[in-house]
Coordinates of N, CA, C and O in Angstrom, one line a residue:
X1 N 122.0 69.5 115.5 CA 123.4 69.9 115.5 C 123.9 70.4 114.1 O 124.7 71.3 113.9
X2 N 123.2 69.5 112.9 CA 123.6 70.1 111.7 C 123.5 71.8 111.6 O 124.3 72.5 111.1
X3 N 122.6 72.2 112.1 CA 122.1 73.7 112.0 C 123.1 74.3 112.1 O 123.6 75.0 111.2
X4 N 123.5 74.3 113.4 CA 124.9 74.9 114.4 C 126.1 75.0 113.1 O 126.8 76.0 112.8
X5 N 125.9 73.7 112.4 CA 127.2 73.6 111.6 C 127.4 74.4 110.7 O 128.4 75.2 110.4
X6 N 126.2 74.2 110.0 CA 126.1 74.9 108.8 C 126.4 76.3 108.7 O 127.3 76.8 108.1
X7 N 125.3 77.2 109.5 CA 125.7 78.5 109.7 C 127.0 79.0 110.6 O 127.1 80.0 111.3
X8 N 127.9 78.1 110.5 CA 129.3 78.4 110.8 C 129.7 78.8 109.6 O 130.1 80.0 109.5
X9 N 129.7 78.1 108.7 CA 130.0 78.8 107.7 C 129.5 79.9 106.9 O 130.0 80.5 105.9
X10 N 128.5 80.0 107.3 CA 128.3 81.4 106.5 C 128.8 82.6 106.9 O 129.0 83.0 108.0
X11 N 129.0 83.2 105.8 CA 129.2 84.9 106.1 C 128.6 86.2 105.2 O 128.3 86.4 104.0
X12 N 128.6 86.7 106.4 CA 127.6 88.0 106.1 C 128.3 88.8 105.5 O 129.3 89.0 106.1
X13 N 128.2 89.7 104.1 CA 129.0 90.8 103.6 C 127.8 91.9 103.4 O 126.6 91.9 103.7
X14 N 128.3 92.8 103.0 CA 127.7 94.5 102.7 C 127.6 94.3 101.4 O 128.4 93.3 101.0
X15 N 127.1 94.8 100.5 CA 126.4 95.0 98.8 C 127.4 95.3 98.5 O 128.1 96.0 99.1
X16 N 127.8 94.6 97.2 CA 128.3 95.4 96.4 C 127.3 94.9 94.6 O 126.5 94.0 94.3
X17 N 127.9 95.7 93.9 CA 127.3 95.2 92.6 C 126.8 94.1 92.1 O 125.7 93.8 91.7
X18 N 128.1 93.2 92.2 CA 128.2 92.1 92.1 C 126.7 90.8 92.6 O 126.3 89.7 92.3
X19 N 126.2 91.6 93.5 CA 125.0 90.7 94.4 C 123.5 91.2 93.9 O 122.5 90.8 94.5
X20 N 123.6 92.3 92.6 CA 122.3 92.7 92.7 C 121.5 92.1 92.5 O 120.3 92.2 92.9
X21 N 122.2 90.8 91.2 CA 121.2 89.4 91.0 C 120.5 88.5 91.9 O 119.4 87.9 91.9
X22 N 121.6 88.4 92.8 CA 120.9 87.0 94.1 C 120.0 87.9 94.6 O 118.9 87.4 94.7
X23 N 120.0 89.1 95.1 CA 119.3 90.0 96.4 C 118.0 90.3 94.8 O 117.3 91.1 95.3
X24 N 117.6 90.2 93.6 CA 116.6 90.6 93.2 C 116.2 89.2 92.6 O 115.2 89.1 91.9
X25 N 116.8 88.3 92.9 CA 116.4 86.8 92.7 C 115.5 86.2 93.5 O 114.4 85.8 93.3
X26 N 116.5 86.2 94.7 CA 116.0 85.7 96.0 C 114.8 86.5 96.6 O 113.9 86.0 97.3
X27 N 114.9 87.6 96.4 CA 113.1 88.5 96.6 C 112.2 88.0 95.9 O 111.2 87.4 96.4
X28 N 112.4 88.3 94.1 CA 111.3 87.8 93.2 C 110.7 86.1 93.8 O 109.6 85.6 93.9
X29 N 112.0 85.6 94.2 CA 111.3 84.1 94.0 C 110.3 83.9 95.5 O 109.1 83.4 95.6
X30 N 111.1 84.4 96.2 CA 109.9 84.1 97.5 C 108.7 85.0 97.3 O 107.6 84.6 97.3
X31 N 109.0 86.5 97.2 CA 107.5 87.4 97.0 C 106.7 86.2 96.2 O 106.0 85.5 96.9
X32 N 106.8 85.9 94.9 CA 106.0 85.1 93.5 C 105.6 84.2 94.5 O 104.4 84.0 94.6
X33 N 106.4 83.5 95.2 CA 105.7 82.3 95.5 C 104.6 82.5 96.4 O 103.6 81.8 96.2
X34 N 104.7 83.2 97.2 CA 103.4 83.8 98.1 C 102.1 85.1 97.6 O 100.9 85.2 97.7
X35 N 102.9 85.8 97.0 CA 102.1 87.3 96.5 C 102.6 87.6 95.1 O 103.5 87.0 94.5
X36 N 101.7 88.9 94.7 CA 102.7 89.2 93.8 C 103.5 90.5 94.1 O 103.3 91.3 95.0
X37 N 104.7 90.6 92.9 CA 105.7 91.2 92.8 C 104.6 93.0 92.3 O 104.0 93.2 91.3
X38 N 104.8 94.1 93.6 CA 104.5 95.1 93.6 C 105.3 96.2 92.7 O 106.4 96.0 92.1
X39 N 104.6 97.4 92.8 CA 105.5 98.6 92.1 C 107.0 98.8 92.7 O 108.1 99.0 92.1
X40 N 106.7 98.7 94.5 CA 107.5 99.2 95.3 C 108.8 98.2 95.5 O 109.8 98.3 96.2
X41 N 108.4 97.1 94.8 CA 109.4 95.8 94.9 C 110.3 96.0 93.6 O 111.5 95.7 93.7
X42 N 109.9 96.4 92.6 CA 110.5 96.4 91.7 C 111.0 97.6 91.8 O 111.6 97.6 90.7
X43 N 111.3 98.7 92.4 CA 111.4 99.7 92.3 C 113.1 99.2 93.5 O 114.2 99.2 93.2
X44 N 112.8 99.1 94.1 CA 114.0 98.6 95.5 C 114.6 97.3 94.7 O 115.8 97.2 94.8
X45 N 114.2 96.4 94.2 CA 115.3 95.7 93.7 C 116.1 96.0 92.2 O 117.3 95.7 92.0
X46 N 115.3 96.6 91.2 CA 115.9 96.9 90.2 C 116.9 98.1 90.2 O 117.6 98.4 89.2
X47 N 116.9 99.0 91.6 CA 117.6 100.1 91.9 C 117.9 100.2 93.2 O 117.5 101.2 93.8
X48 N 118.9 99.2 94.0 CA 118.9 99.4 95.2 C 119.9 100.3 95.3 O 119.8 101.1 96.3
X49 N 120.9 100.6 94.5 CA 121.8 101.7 95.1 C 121.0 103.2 95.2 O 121.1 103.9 96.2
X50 N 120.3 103.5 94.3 CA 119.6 104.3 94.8 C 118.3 104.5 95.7 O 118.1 105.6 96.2
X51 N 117.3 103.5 95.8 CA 116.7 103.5 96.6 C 117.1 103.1 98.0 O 116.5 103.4 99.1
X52 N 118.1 102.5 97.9 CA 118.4 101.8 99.2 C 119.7 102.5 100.2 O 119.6 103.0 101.3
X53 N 120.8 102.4 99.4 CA 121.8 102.8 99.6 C 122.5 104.1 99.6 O 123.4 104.4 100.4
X54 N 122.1 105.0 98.8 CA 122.6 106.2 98.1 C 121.5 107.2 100.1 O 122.0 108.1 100.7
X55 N 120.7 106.7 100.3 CA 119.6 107.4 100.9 C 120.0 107.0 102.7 O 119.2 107.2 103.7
X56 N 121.5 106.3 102.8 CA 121.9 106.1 104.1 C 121.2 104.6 104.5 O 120.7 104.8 105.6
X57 N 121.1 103.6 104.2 CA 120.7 102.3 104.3 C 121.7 101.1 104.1 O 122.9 101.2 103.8
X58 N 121.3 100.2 104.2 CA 122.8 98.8 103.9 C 121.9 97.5 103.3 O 120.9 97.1 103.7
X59 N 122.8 96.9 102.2 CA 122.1 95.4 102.5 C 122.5 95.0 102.5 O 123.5 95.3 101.8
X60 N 122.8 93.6 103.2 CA 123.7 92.4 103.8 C 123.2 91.0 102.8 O 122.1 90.7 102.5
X61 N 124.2 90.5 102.6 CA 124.0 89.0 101.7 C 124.8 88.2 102.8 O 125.6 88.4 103.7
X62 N 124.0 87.0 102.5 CA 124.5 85.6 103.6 C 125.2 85.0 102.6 O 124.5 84.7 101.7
X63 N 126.5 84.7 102.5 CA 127.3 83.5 101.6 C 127.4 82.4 102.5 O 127.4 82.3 103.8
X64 N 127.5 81.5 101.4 CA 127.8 80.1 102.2 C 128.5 80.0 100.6 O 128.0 80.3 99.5
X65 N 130.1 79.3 101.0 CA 130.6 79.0 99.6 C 130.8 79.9 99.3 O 131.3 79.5 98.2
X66 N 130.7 81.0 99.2 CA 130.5 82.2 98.6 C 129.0 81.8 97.4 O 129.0 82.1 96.2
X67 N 128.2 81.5 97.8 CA 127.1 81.8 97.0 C 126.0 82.4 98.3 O 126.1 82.2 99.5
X68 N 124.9 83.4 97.3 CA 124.2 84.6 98.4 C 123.2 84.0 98.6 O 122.3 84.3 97.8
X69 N 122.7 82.8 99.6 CA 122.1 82.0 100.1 C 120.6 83.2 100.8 O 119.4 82.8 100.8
X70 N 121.0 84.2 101.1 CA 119.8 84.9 101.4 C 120.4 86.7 101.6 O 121.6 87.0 101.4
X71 N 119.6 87.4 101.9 CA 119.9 88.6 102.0 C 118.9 89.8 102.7 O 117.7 89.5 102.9
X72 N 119.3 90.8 103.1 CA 118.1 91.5 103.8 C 119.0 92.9 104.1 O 120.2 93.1 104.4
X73 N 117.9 93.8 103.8 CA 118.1 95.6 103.6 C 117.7 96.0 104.9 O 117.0 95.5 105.7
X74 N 118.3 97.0 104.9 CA 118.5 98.2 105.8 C 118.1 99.5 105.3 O 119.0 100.3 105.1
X75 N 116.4 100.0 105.1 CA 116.4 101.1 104.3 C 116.5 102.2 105.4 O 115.8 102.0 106.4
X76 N 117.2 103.4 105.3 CA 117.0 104.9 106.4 C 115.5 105.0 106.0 O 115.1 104.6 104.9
X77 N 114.8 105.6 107.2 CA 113.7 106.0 107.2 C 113.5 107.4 107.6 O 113.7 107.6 108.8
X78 N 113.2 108.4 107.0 CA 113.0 109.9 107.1 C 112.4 110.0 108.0 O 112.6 111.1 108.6
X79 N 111.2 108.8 108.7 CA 110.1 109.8 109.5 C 110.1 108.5 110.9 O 110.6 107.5 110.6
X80 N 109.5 108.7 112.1 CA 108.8 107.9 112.8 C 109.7 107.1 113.5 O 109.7 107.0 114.8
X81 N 110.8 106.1 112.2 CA 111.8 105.5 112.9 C 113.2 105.5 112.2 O 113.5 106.1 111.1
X82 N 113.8 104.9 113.0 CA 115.2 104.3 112.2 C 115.8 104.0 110.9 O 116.5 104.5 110.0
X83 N 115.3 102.9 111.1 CA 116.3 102.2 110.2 C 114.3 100.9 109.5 O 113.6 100.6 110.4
X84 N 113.9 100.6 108.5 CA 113.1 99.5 108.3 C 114.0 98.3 108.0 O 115.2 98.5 107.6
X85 N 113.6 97.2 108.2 CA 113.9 95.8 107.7 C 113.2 95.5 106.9 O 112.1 95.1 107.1
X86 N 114.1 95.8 105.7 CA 113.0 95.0 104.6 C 113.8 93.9 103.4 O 115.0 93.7 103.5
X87 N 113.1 93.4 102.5 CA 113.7 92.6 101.6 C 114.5 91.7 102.2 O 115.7 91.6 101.9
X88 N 114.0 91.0 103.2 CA 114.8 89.8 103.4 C 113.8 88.4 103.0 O 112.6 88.2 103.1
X89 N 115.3 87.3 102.5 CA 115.0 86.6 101.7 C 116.1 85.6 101.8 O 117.3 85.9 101.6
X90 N 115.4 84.2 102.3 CA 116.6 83.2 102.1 C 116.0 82.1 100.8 O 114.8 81.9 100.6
X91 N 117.1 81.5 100.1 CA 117.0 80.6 99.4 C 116.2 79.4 99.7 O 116.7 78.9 100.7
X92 N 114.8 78.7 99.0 CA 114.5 77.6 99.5 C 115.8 76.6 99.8 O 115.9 76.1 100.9
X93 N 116.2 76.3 99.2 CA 117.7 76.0 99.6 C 118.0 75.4 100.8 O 118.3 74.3 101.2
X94 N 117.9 77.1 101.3 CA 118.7 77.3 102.3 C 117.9 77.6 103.9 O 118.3 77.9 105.0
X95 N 116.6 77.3 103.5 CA 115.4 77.7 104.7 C 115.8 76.3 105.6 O 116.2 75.2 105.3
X96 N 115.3 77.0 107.0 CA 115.4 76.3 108.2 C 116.2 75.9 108.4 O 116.0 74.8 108.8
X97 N 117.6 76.4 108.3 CA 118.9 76.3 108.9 C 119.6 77.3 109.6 O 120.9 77.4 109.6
X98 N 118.6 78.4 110.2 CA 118.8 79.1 111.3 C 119.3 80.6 110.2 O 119.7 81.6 110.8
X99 N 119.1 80.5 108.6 CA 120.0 82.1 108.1 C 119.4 83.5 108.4 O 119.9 84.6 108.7
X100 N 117.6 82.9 108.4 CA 117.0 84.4 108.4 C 117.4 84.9 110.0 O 117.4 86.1 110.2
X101 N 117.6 84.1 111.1 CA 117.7 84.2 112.6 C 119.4 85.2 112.4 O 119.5 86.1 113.1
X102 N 120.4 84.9 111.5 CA 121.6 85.1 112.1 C 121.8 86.5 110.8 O 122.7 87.3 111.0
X103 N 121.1 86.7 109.9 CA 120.5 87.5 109.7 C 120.1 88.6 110.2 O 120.6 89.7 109.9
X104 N 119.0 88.4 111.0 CA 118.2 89.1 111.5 C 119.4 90.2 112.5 O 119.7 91.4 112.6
X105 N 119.6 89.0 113.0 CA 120.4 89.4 114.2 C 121.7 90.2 114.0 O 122.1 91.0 114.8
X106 N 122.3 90.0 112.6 CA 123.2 90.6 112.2 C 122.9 92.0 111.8 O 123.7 92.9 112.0
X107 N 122.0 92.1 111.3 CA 121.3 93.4 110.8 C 121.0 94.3 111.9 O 121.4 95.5 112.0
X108 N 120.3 93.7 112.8 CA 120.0 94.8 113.8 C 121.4 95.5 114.7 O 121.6 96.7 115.0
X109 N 122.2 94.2 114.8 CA 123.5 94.7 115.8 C 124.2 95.8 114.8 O 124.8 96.8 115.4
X110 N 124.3 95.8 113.3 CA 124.6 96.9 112.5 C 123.8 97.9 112.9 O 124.3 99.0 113.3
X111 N 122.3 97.8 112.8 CA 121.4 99.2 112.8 C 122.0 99.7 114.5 O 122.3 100.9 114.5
X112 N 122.3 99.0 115.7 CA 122.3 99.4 116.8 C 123.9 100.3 116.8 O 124.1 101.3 117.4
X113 N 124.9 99.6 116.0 CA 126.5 100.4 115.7 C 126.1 101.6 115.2 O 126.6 102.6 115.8
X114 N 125.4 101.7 114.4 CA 124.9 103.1 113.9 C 123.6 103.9 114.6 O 122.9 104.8 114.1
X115 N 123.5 103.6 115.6 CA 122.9 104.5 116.5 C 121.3 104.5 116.0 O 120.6 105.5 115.8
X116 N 121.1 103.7 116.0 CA 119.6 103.6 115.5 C 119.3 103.4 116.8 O 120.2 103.1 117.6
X117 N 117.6 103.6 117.6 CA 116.9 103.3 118.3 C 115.8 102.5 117.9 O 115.3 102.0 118.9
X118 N 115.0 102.0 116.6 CA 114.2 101.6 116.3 C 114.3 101.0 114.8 O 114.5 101.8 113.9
X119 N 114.2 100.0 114.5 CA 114.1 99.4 113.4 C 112.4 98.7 113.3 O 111.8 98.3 114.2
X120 N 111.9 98.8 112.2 CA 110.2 98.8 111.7 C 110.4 97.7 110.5 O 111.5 97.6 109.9
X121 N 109.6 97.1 110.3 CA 109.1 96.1 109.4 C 107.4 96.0 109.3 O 106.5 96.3 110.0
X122 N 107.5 95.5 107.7 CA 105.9 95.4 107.4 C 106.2 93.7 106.8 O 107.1 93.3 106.0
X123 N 105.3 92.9 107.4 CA 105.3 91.5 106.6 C 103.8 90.9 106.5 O 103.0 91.8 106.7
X124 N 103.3 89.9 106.2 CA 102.0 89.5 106.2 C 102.3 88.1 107.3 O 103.2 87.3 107.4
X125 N 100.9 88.2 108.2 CA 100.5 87.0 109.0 C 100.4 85.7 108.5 O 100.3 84.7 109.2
X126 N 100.5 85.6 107.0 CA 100.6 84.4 106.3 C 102.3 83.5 106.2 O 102.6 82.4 105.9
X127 N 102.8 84.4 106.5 CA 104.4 84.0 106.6 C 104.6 83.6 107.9 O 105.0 84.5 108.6
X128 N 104.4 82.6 108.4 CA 104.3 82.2 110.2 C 105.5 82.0 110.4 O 105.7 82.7 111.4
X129 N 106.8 81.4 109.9 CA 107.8 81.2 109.7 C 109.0 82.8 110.4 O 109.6 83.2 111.4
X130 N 108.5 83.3 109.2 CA 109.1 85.1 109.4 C 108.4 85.6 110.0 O 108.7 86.8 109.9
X131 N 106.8 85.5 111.0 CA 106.9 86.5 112.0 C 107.3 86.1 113.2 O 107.4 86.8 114.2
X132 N 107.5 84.2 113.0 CA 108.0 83.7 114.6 C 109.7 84.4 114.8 O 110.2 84.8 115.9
X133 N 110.2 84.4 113.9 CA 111.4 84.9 113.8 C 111.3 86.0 114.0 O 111.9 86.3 115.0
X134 N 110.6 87.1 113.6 CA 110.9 88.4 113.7 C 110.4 88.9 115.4 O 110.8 89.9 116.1
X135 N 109.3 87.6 115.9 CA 109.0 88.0 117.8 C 110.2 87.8 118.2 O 110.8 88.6 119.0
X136 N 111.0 86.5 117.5 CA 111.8 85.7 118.0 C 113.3 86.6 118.7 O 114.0 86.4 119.7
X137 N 113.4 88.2 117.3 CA 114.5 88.9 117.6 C 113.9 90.6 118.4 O 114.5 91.7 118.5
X138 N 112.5 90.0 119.0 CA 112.2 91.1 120.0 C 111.5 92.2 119.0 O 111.6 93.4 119.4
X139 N 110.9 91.7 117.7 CA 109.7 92.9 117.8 C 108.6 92.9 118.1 O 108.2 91.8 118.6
X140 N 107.7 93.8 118.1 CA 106.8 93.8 118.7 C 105.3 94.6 117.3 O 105.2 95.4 116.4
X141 N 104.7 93.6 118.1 CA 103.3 94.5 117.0 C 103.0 96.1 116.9 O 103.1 96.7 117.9
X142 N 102.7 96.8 115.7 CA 102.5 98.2 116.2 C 101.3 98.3 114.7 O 101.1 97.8 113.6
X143 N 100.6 99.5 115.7 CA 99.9 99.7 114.2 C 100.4 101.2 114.1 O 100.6 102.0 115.0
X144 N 100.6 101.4 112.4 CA 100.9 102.7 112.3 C 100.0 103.2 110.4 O 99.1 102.5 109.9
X145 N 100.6 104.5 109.8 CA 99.9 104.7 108.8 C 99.5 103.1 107.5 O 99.4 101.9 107.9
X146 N 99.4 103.5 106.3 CA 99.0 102.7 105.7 C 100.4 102.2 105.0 O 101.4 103.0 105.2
X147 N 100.5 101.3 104.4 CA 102.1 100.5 103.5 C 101.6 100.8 102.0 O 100.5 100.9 101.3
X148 N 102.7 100.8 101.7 CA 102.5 101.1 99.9 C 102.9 99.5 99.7 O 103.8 99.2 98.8
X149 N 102.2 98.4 100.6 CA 102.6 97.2 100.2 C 101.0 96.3 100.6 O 100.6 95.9 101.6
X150 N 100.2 96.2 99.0 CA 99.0 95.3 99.1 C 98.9 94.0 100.1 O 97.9 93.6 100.5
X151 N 100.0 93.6 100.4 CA 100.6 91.8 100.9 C 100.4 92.4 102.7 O 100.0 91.8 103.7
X152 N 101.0 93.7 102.6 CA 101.4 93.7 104.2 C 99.6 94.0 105.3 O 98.7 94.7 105.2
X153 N 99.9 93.0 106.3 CA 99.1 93.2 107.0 C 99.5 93.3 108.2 O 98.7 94.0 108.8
X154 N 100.3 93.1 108.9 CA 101.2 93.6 109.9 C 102.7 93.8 109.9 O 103.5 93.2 109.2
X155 N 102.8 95.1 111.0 CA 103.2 95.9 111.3 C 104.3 95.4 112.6 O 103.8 95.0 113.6
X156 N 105.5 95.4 112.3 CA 105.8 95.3 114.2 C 107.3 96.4 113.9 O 107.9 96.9 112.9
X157 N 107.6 96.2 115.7 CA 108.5 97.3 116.1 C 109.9 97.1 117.1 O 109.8 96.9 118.4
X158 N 111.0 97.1 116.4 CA 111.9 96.7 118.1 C 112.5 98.1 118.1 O 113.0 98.8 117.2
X159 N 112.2 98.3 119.3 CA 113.0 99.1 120.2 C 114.2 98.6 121.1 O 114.4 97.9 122.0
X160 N 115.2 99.5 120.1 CA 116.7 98.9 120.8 C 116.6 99.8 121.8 O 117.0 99.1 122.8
X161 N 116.5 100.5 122.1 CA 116.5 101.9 123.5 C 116.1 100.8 124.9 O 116.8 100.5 125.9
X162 N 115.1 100.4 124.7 CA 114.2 99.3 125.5 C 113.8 97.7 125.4 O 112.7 97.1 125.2
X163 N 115.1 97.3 125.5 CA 114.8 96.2 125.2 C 115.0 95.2 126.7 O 115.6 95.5 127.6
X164 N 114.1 93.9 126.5 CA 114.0 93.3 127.9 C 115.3 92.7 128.4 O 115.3 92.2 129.6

């Protein structure tokens, strides 16, 4: 029941400046703790208005209290699909109290307002946690070209057009 409670109070906002710390915080600390921190990581957090934002994309921060308990991007994708889900990231903190699920779920219902049909993600099988969540919000495995991400070993895919 505590769960229920908690993520009552959170709320979800859109980037602004102000959040570039928590959203390249809250990446560095979970990437480090599992992998290491790549070209293409540093490249999307030390410059999300331009990698991310400027290029038709969104990133969402979770407050609780108003502190950014976790966060997760919305990058446009030029080719194949939609919208990717990437750089999401909740505070050890703040793990297993349902944020990456309301999250998730928040992000996509945005990508779906904007007319997206497909949102794509790359994560590793080593994160059991974040791929039960990510079956959990209806994607699905896919294989496609290669990732400019050493860590990633799968691939999955929701189709908002077709969903069950």
């Amino acid at each position: 029941m505590d769960k229920n409670k908690e993520t009552d109070t959170i709320k979800i906002v859109t980037y602004e400046p102000q959040y570039q710390e928590a959203f390249k915080s809250l990446n560095t600390e979970w990437i480090s703790k599992y992998f290491e921190i790549e070209a293409a990581d540093t490249i999307a957090l030390d410059h999300p208005k331009e990698y991310i934002l400027d290029k038709g994309g969104e990133i969402f921060i979770a407050l609780l209290n108003d502190e950014a308990i976790g966060v997760c991007a919305m990058i446009k994708m030029q080719e194949d699909f939609d919208y990717e889900m990437a750089k999401m990231a909740v505070s050890p903190k703040a793990q297993g109290k349902g944020i990456g699920l309301l999250l998730g779920k928040f992000v996509i219902d945005w990508a779906a307002q904007n007319n997206a049909s497909t949102i794509y993600l790359e994560s590793n099988t080593q994160l059991e946690p974040a791929i039960n969540l990510y079956y959990k919000l209806g994607f699905k495995e896919v294989t496609r070209k290669n990732s400019p991400y050493k860590r990633a070993n799968i691939q999955m895919l929701l189709d908002l057009k077709n969903q069950e």
